[in-house]
PDB file of C-alpha atoms in Angstrom:
ATOM      1  CA  MET A   1     116.677 100.045  92.006  1.00  0.00           C
ATOM      2  CA  ASN A   2     113.012  99.718  92.959  1.00  0.00           C
ATOM      3  CA  VAL A   3     112.035  96.281  91.762  1.00  0.00           C
ATOM      4  CA  GLY A   4     108.390  95.480  92.359  1.00  0.00           C
ATOM      5  CA  VAL A   5     107.322  98.963  93.432  1.00  0.00           C
ATOM      6  CA  ALA A   6     103.661  99.313  92.514  1.00  0.00           C
ATOM      7  CA  HIS A   7     103.102 102.996  93.136  1.00  0.00           C
ATOM      8  CA  SER A   8     103.951 105.985  90.994  1.00  0.00           C
ATOM      9  CA  GLU A   9     104.784 108.345  93.860  1.00  0.00           C
ATOM     10  CA  VAL A  10     108.372 108.823  94.957  1.00  0.00           C
ATOM     11  CA  ASN A  11     107.087 108.743  98.547  1.00  0.00           C
ATOM     12  CA  PRO A  12     103.483 107.473  98.985  1.00  0.00           C
ATOM     13  CA  ASN A  13     103.424 109.034 102.478  1.00  0.00           C
ATOM     14  CA  THR A  14     103.035 112.419 100.806  1.00  0.00           C
ATOM     15  CA  ARG A  15      99.637 111.649  99.274  1.00  0.00           C
ATOM     16  CA  VAL A  16      98.050 109.075 101.583  1.00  0.00           C
ATOM     17  CA  MET A  17      95.937 111.656 103.424  1.00  0.00           C
ATOM     18  CA  ASN A  18      94.489 112.858 100.112  1.00  0.00           C
ATOM     19  CA  SER A  19      93.385 109.384  99.065  1.00  0.00           C
ATOM     20  CA  ARG A  20      89.749 108.719  98.362  1.00  0.00           C
ATOM     21  CA  GLY A  21      87.663 108.242 101.505  1.00  0.00           C
ATOM     22  CA  MET A  22      90.477 108.984 103.954  1.00  0.00           C
ATOM     23  CA  TRP A  23      88.781 111.944 105.598  1.00  0.00           C
ATOM     24  CA  LEU A  24      85.485 110.053 105.964  1.00  0.00           C
ATOM     25  CA  THR A  25      87.316 107.060 107.444  1.00  0.00           C
ATOM     26  CA  TYR A  26      89.112 109.366 109.872  1.00  0.00           C
ATOM     27  CA  ALA A  27      85.861 111.012 110.998  1.00  0.00           C
ATOM     28  CA  LEU A  28      84.119 107.642 111.343  1.00  0.00           C
ATOM     29  CA  GLY A  29      87.050 106.338 113.411  1.00  0.00           C
ATOM     30  CA  VAL A  30      86.793 109.261 115.819  1.00  0.00           C
ATOM     31  CA  GLY A  31      83.015 108.762 115.991  1.00  0.00           C
ATOM     32  CA  MET A  32      83.421 105.049 116.704  1.00  0.00           C
ATOM     33  CA  LEU A  33      85.978 105.798 119.430  1.00  0.00           C
ATOM     34  CA  HIS A  34      83.475 108.139 121.051  1.00  0.00           C
ATOM     35  CA  ILE A  35      80.626 105.601 120.822  1.00  0.00           C
ATOM     36  CA  VAL A  36      82.816 102.913 122.402  1.00  0.00           C
ATOM     37  CA  LEU A  37      83.757 105.251 125.241  1.00  0.00           C
ATOM     38  CA  LEU A  38      80.101 106.249 125.744  1.00  0.00           C
ATOM     39  CA  SER A  39      79.113 102.586 125.990  1.00  0.00           C
ATOM     40  CA  ILE A  40      81.340 102.009 129.023  1.00  0.00           C
ATOM     41  CA  PRO A  41      78.843 102.185 131.904  1.00  0.00           C
ATOM     42  CA  PHE A  42      80.915 103.992 134.534  1.00  0.00           C
ATOM     43  CA  PHE A  43      82.013 106.854 132.230  1.00  0.00           C
ATOM     44  CA  SER A  44      79.856 109.962 132.389  1.00  0.00           C
ATOM     45  CA  VAL A  45      79.233 111.953 129.208  1.00  0.00           C
ATOM     46  CA  PRO A  46      81.837 114.645 130.063  1.00  0.00           C
ATOM     47  CA  VAL A  47      84.457 111.990 130.845  1.00  0.00           C
ATOM     48  CA  ALA A  48      83.707 110.172 127.586  1.00  0.00           C
ATOM     49  CA  TRP A  49      84.080 113.400 125.597  1.00  0.00           C
ATOM     50  CA  THR A  50      87.328 114.320 127.340  1.00  0.00           C
ATOM     51  CA  LEU A  51      88.743 110.834 126.810  1.00  0.00           C
ATOM     52  CA  THR A  52      87.735 110.946 123.139  1.00  0.00           C
ATOM     53  CA  ASN A  53      89.534 114.256 122.723  1.00  0.00           C
ATOM     54  CA  VAL A  54      92.659 113.224 124.634  1.00  0.00           C
ATOM     55  CA  ILE A  55      92.959 109.801 122.934  1.00  0.00           C
ATOM     56  CA  HIS A  56      92.407 111.392 119.508  1.00  0.00           C
ATOM     57  CA  ASN A  57      95.033 114.062 120.115  1.00  0.00           C
ATOM     58  CA  LEU A  58      97.509 111.572 121.570  1.00  0.00           C
ATOM     59  CA  GLY A  59      97.091 109.340 118.525  1.00  0.00           C
ATOM     60  CA  MET A  60      97.392 112.285 116.170  1.00  0.00           C
ATOM     61  CA  TYR A  61     100.551 113.476 117.913  1.00  0.00           C
ATOM     62  CA  VAL A  62     102.198 110.066 117.799  1.00  0.00           C
ATOM     63  CA  PHE A  63     101.304 109.206 114.204  1.00  0.00           C
ATOM     64  CA  LEU A  64     101.768 112.655 112.654  1.00  0.00           C
ATOM     65  CA  HIS A  65     104.425 114.367 114.762  1.00  0.00           C
ATOM     66  CA  ALA A  66     106.524 111.792 116.629  1.00  0.00           C
ATOM     67  CA  VAL A  67     107.054 108.877 114.245  1.00  0.00           C
ATOM     68  CA  LYS A  68     109.603 109.635 111.558  1.00  0.00           C
ATOM     69  CA  GLY A  69     110.384 107.957 108.268  1.00  0.00           C
ATOM     70  CA  THR A  70     108.245 106.011 105.829  1.00  0.00           C
ATOM     71  CA  PRO A  71     107.224 102.353 105.595  1.00  0.00           C
ATOM     72  CA  PHE A  72     107.992 102.383 101.871  1.00  0.00           C
ATOM     73  CA  GLU A  73     111.291 102.045 100.099  1.00  0.00           C
ATOM     74  CA  THR A  74     111.877 105.461  98.594  1.00  0.00           C
ATOM     75  CA  PRO A  75     114.500 106.566  96.083  1.00  0.00           C
ATOM     76  CA  ASP A  76     115.002 109.918  97.837  1.00  0.00           C
ATOM     77  CA  GLN A  77     118.441 109.112  99.306  1.00  0.00           C
ATOM     78  CA  GLY A  78     117.009 108.841 102.846  1.00  0.00           C
ATOM     79  CA  ARG A  79     115.502 112.328 103.107  1.00  0.00           C
ATOM     80  CA  ALA A  80     112.104 110.949 104.222  1.00  0.00           C
ATOM     81  CA  ARG A  81     113.833 109.065 107.034  1.00  0.00           C
ATOM     82  CA  LEU A  82     114.473 112.340 108.846  1.00  0.00           C
ATOM     83  CA  LEU A  83     110.948 113.791 108.481  1.00  0.00           C
ATOM     84  CA  THR A  84     107.756 113.170 110.428  1.00  0.00           C
ATOM     85  CA  HIS A  85     104.582 112.245 108.580  1.00  0.00           C
ATOM     86  CA  TRP A  86     103.277 115.809 108.951  1.00  0.00           C
ATOM     87  CA  GLU A  87     106.457 117.179 107.365  1.00  0.00           C
ATOM     88  CA  GLN A  88     106.180 114.696 104.474  1.00  0.00           C
ATOM     89  CA  LEU A  89     102.492 115.426 103.887  1.00  0.00           C
ATOM     90  CA  ASP A  90     101.887 117.075 100.491  1.00  0.00           C
ATOM     91  CA  TYR A  91     105.663 117.313  99.952  1.00  0.00           C
ATOM     92  CA  GLY A  92     105.891 119.902 102.746  1.00  0.00           C
ATOM     93  CA  VAL A  93     103.644 122.437 101.006  1.00  0.00           C
ATOM     94  CA  GLN A  94     101.776 124.448 103.622  1.00  0.00           C
ATOM     95  CA  PHE A  95      98.028 125.199 103.708  1.00  0.00           C
ATOM     96  CA  THR A  96      96.860 122.383 101.423  1.00  0.00           C
ATOM     97  CA  SER A  97      93.372 120.947 101.857  1.00  0.00           C
ATOM     98  CA  SER A  98      94.557 117.881 103.761  1.00  0.00           C
ATOM     99  CA  ARG A  99      96.707 119.961 106.109  1.00  0.00           C
ATOM    100  CA  LYS A 100      93.773 122.295 106.749  1.00  0.00           C
ATOM    101  CA  PHE A 101      91.484 119.325 107.444  1.00  0.00           C
ATOM    102  CA  PHE A 102      93.886 117.752 109.935  1.00  0.00           C
ATOM    103  CA  THR A 103      94.392 121.126 111.625  1.00  0.00           C
ATOM    104  CA  ILE A 104      90.683 121.979 111.861  1.00  0.00           C
ATOM    105  CA  SER A 105      89.472 118.538 112.990  1.00  0.00           C
ATOM    106  CA  PRO A 106      91.062 118.641 116.492  1.00  0.00           C
ATOM    107  CA  ILE A 107      89.745 122.193 116.925  1.00  0.00           C
ATOM    108  CA  ILE A 108      86.198 121.089 116.095  1.00  0.00           C
ATOM    109  CA  LEU A 109      86.534 118.128 118.450  1.00  0.00           C
ATOM    110  CA  TYR A 110      87.821 120.518 121.134  1.00  0.00           C
ATOM    111  CA  PHE A 111      84.788 122.806 120.726  1.00  0.00           C
ATOM    112  CA  LEU A 112      82.405 119.844 120.901  1.00  0.00           C
ATOM    113  CA  THR A 113      84.182 118.494 123.967  1.00  0.00           C
ATOM    114  CA  SER A 114      84.125 121.866 125.701  1.00  0.00           C
ATOM    115  CA  PHE A 115      80.410 122.238 125.004  1.00  0.00           C
ATOM    116  CA  TYR A 116      79.451 118.766 126.247  1.00  0.00           C
ATOM    117  CA  THR A 117      81.606 119.048 129.380  1.00  0.00           C
ATOM    118  CA  LYS A 118      79.833 122.346 130.117  1.00  0.00           C
ATOM    119  CA  TYR A 119      83.194 124.142 130.325  1.00  0.00           C
ATOM    120  CA  ASP A 120      84.120 122.401 133.582  1.00  0.00           C
ATOM    121  CA  PRO A 121      87.528 123.825 134.615  1.00  0.00           C
ATOM    122  CA  THR A 122      89.227 120.436 135.039  1.00  0.00           C
ATOM    123  CA  HIS A 123      88.042 119.124 131.677  1.00  0.00           C
ATOM    124  CA  PHE A 124      88.747 122.473 130.053  1.00  0.00           C
ATOM    125  CA  ILE A 125      92.399 122.495 131.184  1.00  0.00           C
ATOM    126  CA  LEU A 126      92.952 118.884 130.092  1.00  0.00           C
ATOM    127  CA  ASN A 127      91.349 119.455 126.708  1.00  0.00           C
ATOM    128  CA  THR A 128      93.186 122.719 126.104  1.00  0.00           C
ATOM    129  CA  ALA A 129      96.556 121.162 126.936  1.00  0.00           C
ATOM    130  CA  SER A 130      95.747 118.237 124.678  1.00  0.00           C
ATOM    131  CA  LEU A 131      94.761 120.562 121.833  1.00  0.00           C
ATOM    132  CA  LEU A 132      97.934 122.605 122.140  1.00  0.00           C
ATOM    133  CA  THR A 133     100.106 119.477 121.901  1.00  0.00           C
ATOM    134  CA  VAL A 134      98.749 118.794 118.415  1.00  0.00           C
ATOM    135  CA  LEU A 135      98.340 122.351 117.131  1.00  0.00           C
ATOM    136  CA  ILE A 136     101.760 123.753 117.999  1.00  0.00           C
ATOM    137  CA  PRO A 137     103.737 121.163 115.960  1.00  0.00           C
ATOM    138  CA  LYS A 138     101.521 121.938 112.952  1.00  0.00           C
ATOM    139  CA  LEU A 139     102.623 125.583 112.765  1.00  0.00           C
ATOM    140  CA  PRO A 140     104.516 126.405 109.552  1.00  0.00           C
ATOM    141  CA  GLN A 141     107.268 128.041 111.617  1.00  0.00           C
ATOM    142  CA  LEU A 142     108.019 124.658 113.238  1.00  0.00           C
ATOM    143  CA  HIS A 143     108.381 122.697 109.983  1.00  0.00           C
ATOM    144  CA  GLY A 144     111.538 120.612 110.435  1.00  0.00           C
ATOM    145  CA  VAL A 145     112.385 122.224 113.788  1.00  0.00           C
ATOM    146  CA  ARG A 146     113.363 119.928 116.671  1.00  0.00           C
ATOM    147  CA  ILE A 147     112.848 121.746 119.974  1.00  0.00           C
ATOM    148  CA  PHE A 148     115.593 120.908 122.514  1.00  0.00           C
ATOM    149  CA  GLY A 149     116.834 118.252 120.082  1.00  0.00           C
ATOM    150  CA  ILE A 150     113.823 116.015 120.790  1.00  0.00           C
ATOM    151  CA  ASN A 151     113.209 113.565 117.924  1.00  0.00           C
ATOM    152  CA  LYS A 152     116.368 114.754 116.198  1.00  0.00           C
ATOM    153  CA  TYR A 153     117.536 111.340 115.048  1.00  0.00           C
TER     154      TYR A 153
END
């Protein structure tokens, strides 16, 4: 029995990324992170861009691919408890607009970072590794797959 539940979704986690203004808020948050990092006096521009990219991708990995479950009480018999936020997004339907946005945004940030670091090999390796850690879990073939049993429970 869901007494006091104020939403009409079975699992609000499935639609939160499609809510009004979410994409703009996300982009502004990444922009603010970059401005804060640029304002630190001993960071050069390439270091600030690389840190922006790495912090963004680390946050995206943790919040979308590592944390499982939902903060809401759901009447789905505990199915959402076993899924990451990315797997719950849009009820698991692949290639929706929100999934495309959250797949393209780290790629765009990666291109910007690579350009502003002038393709320095050290920065390039760090940024590429960081990008791969958020793109590989987003592949449709890895939906619900736990590699080596990591994050199984």
